[in-house]
Short mmCIF file of C-alpha atoms in Angstrom, two decimals:
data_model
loop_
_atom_site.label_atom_id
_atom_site.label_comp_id
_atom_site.label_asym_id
_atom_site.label_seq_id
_atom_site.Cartn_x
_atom_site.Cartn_y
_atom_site.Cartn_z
CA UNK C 1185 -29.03 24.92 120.48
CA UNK C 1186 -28.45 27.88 123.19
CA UNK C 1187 -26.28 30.62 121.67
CA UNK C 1188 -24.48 33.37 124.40
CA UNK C 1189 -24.49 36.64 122.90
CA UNK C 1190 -21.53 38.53 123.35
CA UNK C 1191 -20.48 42.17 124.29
CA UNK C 1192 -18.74 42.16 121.37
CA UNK C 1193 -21.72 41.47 119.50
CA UNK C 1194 -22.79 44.43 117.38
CA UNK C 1195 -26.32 43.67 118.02
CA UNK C 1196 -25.88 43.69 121.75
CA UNK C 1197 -24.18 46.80 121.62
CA UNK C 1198 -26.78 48.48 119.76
CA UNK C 1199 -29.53 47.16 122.46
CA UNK C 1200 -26.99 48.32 125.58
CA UNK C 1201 -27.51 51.91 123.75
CA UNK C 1202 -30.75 52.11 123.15
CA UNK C 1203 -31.83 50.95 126.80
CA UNK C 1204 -30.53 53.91 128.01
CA UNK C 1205 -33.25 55.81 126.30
CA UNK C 1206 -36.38 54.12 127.97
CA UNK C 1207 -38.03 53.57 130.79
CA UNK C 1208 -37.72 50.66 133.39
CA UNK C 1209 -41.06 49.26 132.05
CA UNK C 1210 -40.48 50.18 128.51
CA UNK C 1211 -37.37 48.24 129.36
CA UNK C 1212 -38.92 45.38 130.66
CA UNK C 1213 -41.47 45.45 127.36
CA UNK C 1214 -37.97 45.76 126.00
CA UNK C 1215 -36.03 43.14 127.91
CA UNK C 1216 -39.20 40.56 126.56
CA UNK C 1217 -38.80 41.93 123.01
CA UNK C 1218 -34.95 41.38 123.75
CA UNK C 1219 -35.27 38.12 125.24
CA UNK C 1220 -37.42 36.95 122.24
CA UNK C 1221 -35.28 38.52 119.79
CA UNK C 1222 -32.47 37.18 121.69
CA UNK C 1223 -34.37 33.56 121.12
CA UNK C 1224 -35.30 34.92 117.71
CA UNK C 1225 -31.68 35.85 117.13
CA UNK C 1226 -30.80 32.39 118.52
CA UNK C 1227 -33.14 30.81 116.45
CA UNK C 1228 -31.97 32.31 113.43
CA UNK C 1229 -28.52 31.89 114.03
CA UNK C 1230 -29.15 28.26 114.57
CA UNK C 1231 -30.83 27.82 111.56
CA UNK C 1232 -27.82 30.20 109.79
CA UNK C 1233 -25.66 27.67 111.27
CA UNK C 1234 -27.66 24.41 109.78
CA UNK C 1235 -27.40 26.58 106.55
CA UNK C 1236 -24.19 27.27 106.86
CA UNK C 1237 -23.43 23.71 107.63
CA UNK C 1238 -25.49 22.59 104.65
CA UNK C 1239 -24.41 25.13 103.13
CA UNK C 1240 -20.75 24.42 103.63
CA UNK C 1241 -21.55 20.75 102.59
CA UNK C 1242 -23.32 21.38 99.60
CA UNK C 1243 -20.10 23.47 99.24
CA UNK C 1244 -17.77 21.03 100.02
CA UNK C 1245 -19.62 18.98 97.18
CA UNK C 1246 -19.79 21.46 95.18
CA UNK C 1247 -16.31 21.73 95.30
CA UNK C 1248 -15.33 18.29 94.97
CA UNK C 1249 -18.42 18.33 91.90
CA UNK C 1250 -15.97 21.52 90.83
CA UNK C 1251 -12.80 19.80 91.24
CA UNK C 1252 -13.94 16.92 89.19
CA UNK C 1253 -15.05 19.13 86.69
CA UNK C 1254 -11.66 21.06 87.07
CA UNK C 1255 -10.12 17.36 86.55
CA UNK C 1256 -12.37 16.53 84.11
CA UNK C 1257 -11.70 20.10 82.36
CA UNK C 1258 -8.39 19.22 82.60
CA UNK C 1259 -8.45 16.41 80.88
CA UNK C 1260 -10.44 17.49 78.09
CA UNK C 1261 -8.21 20.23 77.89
CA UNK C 1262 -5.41 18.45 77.97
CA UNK C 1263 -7.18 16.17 75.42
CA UNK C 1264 -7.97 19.26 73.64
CA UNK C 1265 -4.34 19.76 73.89
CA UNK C 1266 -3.08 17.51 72.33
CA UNK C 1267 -6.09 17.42 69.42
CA UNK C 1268 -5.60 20.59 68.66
CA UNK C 1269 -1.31 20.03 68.82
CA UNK C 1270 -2.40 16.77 66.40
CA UNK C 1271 -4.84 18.62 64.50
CA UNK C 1272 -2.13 21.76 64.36
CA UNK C 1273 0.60 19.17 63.10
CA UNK C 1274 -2.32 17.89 60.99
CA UNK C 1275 -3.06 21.29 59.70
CA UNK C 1276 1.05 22.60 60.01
CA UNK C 1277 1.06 19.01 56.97
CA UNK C 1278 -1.69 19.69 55.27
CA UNK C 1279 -0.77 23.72 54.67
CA UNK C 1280 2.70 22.29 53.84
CA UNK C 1281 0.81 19.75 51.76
CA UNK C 1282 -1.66 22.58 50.11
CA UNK C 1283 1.85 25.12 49.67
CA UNK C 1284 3.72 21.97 47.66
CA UNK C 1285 0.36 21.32 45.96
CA UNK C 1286 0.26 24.63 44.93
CA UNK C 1287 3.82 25.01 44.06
CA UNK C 1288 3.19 21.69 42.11
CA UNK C 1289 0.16 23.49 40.56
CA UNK C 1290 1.52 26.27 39.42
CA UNK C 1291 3.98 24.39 38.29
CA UNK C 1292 1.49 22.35 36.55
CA UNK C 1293 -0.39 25.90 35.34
CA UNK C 1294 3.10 26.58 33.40
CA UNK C 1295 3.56 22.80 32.15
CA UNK C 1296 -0.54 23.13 30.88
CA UNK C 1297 0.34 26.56 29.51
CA UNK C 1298 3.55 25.46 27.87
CA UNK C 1299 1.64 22.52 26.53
CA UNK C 1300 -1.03 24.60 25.40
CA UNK C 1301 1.82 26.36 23.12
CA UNK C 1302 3.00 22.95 21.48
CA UNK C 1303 -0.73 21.71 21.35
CA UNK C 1304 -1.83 25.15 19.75
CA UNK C 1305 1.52 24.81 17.90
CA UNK C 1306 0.92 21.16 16.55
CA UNK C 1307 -3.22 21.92 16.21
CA UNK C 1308 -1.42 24.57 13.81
CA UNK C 1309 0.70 22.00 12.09
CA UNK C 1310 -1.95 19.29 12.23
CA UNK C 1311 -4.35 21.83 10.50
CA UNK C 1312 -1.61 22.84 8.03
CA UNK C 1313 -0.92 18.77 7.31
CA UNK C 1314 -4.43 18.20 7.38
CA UNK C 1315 -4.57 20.76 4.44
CA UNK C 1316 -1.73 19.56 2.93
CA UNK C 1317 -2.98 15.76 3.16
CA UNK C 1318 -6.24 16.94 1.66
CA UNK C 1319 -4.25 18.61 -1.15
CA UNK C 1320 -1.82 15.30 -1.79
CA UNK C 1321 -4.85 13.04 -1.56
CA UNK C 1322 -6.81 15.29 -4.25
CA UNK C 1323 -3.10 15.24 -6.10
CA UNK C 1324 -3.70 10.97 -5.34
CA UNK C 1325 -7.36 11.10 -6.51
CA UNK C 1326 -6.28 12.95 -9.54
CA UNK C 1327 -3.03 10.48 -10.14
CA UNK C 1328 -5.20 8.02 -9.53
CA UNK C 1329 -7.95 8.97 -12.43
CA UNK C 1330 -5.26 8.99 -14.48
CA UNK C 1331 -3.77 5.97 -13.91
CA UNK C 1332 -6.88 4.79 -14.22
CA UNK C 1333 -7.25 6.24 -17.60
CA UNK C 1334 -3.56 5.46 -17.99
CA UNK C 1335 -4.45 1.44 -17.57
CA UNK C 1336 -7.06 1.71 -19.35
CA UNK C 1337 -5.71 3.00 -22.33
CA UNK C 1338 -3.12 0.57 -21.93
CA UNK C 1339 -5.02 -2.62 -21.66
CA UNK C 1340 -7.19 -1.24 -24.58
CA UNK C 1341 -3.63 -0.66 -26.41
CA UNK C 1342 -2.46 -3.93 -24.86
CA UNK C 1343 -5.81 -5.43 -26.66
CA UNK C 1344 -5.62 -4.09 -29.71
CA UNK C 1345 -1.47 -5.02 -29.61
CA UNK C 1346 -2.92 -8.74 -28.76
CA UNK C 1347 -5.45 -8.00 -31.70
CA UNK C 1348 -2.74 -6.82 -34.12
CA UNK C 1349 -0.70 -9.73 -33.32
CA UNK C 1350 -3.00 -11.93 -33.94
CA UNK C 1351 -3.19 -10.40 -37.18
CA UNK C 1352 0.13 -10.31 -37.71
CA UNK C 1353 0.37 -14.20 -36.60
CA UNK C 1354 -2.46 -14.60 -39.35
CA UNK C 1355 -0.75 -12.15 -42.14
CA UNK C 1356 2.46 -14.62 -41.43
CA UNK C 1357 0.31 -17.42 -41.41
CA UNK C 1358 -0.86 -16.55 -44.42
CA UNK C 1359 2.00 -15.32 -46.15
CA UNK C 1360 3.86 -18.98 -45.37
CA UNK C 1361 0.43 -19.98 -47.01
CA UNK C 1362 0.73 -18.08 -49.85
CA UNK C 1363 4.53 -19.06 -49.95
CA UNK C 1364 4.57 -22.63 -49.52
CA UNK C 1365 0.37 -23.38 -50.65
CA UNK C 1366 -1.33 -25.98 -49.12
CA UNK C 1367 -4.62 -27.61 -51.58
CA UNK C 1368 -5.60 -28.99 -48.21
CA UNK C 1369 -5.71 -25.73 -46.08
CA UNK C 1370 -7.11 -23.43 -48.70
CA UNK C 1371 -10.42 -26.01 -48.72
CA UNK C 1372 -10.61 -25.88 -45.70
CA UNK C 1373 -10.62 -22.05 -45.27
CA UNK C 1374 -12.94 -21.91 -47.67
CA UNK C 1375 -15.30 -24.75 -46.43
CA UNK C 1376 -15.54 -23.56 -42.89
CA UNK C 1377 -14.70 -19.70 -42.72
CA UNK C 1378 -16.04 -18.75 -46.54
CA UNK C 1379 -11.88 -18.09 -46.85
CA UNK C 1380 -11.26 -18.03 -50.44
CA UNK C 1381 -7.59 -16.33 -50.27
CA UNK C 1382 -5.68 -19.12 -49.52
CA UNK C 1383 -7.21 -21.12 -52.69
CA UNK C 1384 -5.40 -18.30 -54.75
CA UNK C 1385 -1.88 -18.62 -53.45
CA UNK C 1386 -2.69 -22.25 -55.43
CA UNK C 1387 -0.99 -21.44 -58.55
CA UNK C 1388 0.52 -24.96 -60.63
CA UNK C 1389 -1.94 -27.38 -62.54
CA UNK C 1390 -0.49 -30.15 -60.01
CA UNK C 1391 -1.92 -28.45 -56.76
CA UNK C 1392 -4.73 -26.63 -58.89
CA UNK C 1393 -5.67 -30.71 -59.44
CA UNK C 1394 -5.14 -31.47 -55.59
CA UNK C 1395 -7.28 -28.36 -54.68
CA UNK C 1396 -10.30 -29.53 -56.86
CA UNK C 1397 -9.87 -33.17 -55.47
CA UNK C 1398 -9.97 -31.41 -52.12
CA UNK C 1399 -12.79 -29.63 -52.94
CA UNK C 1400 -15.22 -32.53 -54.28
CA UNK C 1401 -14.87 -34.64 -51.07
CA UNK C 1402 -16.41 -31.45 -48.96
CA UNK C 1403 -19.55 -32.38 -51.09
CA UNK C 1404 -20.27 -28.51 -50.66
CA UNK C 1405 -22.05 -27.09 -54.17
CA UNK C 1406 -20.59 -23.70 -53.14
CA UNK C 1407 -16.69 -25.01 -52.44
CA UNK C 1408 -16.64 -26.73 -55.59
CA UNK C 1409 -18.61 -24.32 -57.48
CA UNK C 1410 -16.13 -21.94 -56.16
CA UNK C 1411 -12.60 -23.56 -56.92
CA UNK C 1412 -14.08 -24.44 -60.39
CA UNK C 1413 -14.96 -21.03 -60.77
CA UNK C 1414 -10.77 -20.08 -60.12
CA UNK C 1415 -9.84 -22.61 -61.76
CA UNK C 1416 -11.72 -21.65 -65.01
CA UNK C 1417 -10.05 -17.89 -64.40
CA UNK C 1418 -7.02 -19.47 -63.95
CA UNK C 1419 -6.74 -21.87 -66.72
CA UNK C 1420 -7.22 -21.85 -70.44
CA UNK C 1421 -9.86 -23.32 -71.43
CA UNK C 1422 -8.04 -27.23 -72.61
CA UNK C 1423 -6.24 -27.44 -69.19
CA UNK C 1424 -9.87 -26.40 -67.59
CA UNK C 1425 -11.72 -28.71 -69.27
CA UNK C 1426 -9.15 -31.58 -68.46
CA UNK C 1427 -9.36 -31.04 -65.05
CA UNK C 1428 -13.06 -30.87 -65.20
CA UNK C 1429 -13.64 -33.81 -67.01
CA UNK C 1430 -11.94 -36.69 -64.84
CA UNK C 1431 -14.29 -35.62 -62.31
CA UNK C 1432 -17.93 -36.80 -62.39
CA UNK C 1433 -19.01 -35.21 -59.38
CA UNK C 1434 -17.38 -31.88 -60.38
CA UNK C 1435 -19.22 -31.82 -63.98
CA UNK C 1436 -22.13 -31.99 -62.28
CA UNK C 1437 -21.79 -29.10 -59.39
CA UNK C 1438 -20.28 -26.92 -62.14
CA UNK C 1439 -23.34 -27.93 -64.97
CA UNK C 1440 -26.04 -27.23 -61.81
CA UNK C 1441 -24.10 -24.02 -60.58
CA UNK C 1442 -23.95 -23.06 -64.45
CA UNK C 1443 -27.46 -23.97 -65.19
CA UNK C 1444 -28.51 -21.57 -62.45
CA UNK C 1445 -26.27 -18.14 -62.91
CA UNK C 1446 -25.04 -18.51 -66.70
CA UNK C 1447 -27.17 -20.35 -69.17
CA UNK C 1448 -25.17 -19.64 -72.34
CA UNK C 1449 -21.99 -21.31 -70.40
CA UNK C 1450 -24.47 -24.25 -68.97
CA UNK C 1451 -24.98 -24.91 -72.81
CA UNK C 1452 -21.14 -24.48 -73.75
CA UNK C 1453 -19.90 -27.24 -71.01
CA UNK C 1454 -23.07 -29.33 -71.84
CA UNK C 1455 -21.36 -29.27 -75.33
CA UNK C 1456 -17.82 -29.74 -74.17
CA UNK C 1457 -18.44 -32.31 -71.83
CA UNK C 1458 -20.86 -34.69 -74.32
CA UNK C 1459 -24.01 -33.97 -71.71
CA UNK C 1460 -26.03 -33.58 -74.70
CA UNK C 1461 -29.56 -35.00 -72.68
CA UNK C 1462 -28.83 -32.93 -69.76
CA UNK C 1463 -28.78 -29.95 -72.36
CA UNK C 1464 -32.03 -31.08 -74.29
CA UNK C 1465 -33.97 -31.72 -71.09
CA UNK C 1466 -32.59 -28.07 -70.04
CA UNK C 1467 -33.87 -26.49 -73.45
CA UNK C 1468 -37.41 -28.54 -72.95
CA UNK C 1469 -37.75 -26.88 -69.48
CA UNK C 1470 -37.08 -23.84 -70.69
CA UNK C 1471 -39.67 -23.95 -73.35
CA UNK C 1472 -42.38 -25.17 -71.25
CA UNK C 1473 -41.54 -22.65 -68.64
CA UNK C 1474 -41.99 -19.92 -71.35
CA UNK C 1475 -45.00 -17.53 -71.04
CA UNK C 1476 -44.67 -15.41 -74.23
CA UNK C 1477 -46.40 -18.56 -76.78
CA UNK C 1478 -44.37 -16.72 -79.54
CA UNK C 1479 -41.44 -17.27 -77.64
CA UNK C 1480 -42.06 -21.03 -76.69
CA UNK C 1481 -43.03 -21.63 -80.28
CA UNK C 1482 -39.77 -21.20 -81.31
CA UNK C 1483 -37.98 -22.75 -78.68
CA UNK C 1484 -40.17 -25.70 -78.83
CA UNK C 1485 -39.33 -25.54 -82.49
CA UNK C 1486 -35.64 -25.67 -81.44
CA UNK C 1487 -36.28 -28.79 -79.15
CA UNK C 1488 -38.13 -30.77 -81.78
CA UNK C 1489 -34.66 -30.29 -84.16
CA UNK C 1490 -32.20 -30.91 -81.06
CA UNK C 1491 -34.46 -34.10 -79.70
CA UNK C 1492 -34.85 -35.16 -83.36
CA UNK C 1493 -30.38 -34.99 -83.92
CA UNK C 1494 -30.14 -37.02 -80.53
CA UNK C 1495 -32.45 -39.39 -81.01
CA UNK C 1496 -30.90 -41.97 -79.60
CA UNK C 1497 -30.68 -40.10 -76.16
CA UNK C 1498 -33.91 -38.19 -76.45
CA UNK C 1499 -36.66 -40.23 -78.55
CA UNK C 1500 -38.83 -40.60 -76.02
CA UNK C 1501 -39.61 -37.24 -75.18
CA UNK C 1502 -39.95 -36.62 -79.27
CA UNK C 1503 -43.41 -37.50 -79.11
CA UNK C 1504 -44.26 -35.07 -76.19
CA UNK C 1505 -42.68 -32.21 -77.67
CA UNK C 1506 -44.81 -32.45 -81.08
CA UNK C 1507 -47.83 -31.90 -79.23
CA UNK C 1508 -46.72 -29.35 -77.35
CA UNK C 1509 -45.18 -27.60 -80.39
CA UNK C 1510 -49.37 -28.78 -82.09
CA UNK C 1511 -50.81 -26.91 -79.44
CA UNK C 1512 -48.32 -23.78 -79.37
CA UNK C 1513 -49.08 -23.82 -82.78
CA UNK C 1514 -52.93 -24.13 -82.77
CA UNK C 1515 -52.65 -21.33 -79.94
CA UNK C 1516 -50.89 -18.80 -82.70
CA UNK C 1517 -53.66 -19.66 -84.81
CA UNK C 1518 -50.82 -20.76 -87.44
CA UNK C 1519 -51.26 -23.19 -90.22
CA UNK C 1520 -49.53 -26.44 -89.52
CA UNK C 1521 -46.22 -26.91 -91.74
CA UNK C 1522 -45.49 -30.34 -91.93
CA UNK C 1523 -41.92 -30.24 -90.97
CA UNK C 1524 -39.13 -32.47 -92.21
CA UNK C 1525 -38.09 -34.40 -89.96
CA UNK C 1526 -37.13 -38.26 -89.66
CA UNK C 1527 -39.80 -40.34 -88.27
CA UNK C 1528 -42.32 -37.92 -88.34
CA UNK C 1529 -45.49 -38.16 -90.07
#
């Protein structure tokens, strides 16, 4: 590409100067430097031009690289925008959000501290009720004790009421006993509970007779011995004895009870009720079961005379006794004295 320099040209105006200065071969050196600066100058410019001309392309894209960017600025700004106007609204909400919330709280920070007044108010009261519940229940406890004590006093009072009317039931029981007697009843108190009370409310011959019937058919030595026993206290000794005496079974309870505890009456009733070998047989065993020989020499002795007078009831022991009474004798060394008596040699 040829470029025409022109007088204009500060270059060439410059060179026009300076040429003035030299000589006409010093020019002509200088017209060749000229000319190939001029070429130089030419060649530069045309490369300044292809610069420029890149240069104003790469500007051009640059721009339109810029004015995308610009658009694309835009419209992240505008994006941006309207973010930051949501996020603003957003925020503008949320700050009205956090000043209600924090009206609300405070709010809430006067409720909590008003309620922290009742609750330190009722803890107060609860504490105070707690106390006084503690007191009532150790009032309750000690109520309780003594009702306890109360209800047991009264169950042993109720007991010993139940016992005491039992009594009384038996005191009335009794007393109709001893006011209208029963023979019957009195037995049998005495047969099975060793009750002799009721046999005393028993007080005319006609029940006293009814009692000792009673009495007999228990076929108990110590009920009969017993009635016979209140009836001899009870009776003199005829209406006694004719109670005594219609009643086999009875003589004999009363003879074995008498022959045990009182000999001296055993003899008497032996007497009274014609048992006259029940009393020799008695006075034998009694001599035999003698240990002083003095003593059973005599008794012997008295055996031999009663044996001898009831002969007809006792002969046949007679024989037995007179050796007995030999050999008592021959034991006290004592002379035999033939002794008069009936059938005896």
């Amino acid at each position: 590409m040829t470029h025409h320099i022109r007088k204009s040209d500060p270059l060439f105006v410059e060179t026009i100067q300076c040429t003035s200065d030299f000589t006409s071969f010093e020019k002509k050196i200088l017209n060749e430097q000229m000319s190939g600066l001029m070429d130089e100058n030419a060649r530069l410019r045309d490369i300044i031009s292809r610069i420029k001309n890149d240069t104003e392309d790469e500007q051009y894209r640059t721009q339109m690289e810029i004015e995308t960017l610009k658009n694309l600025l835009n419209n992240s700004l505008r994006e941006i925008r309207t973010t930051n106007s949501a996020r603003n609204e957003e925020l503008n909400r949320l700050i009205i959000e956090k000043i209600n919330l924090q009206e609300e709280n405070d709010k809430l920070g006067d409720t909590i501290k008003l309620l922290s007044n009742e609750v330190s108010k009722l803890t107060s009261e609860l504490e105070y009720n707690q106390d006084m519940i503690d007191v009532k229940i150790s009032e309750a406890d000690s109520f309780k004790n003594e009702w306890k004590k109360g209800m047991h006093i009264i169950v042993e009072k109720d007991k010993e009421i139940c016992i005491a009317n039992k009594k009384v039931l038996k005191l009335q029981e009794a007393l109709d006993r001893f006011r209208f007697p029963d023979p019957q009843y009195a037995v049998e108190r005495l047969y099975e509970y060793k009750d002799s009370m009721y046999m005393y409310s028993i007080k005319s011959y006609e029940e006293k007779e009814i009692l000792l019937d009673y009495a007999i058919q228990t076929h108990d030595l110590d009920v009969v011995c017993t009635v016979i026993l209140y009836l001899e206290y009870s009776l003199n000794n005829e209406k006694f004895t004719n109670i005594i005496e219609n009643h086999e079974d009875c003589i004999k309870y009363y003879l074995r009870y008498l022959k045990n505890n009182n000999r001296d009456k055993f003899k008497y009733f032996c007497i009274e009720f014609n048992r006259f070998k029940e009393l020799g047989l008695f006075m034998l065993d009694t001599a035999m079961e003698e240990r002083n020989i003095k003593m059973k020499y005599e008794l012997l002795g008295e055996c031999i005379q009663y044996f001898t007078e009831h002969e007809n009831l006792l002969g046949e022991y007679l024989e037995d006794i007179k050796e007995a009474y030999k050999s008592t004798m021959i034991d006290l060394k004592l002379v035999p004295i033939p002794i008069r008596v009936d059938g005896w040699d």
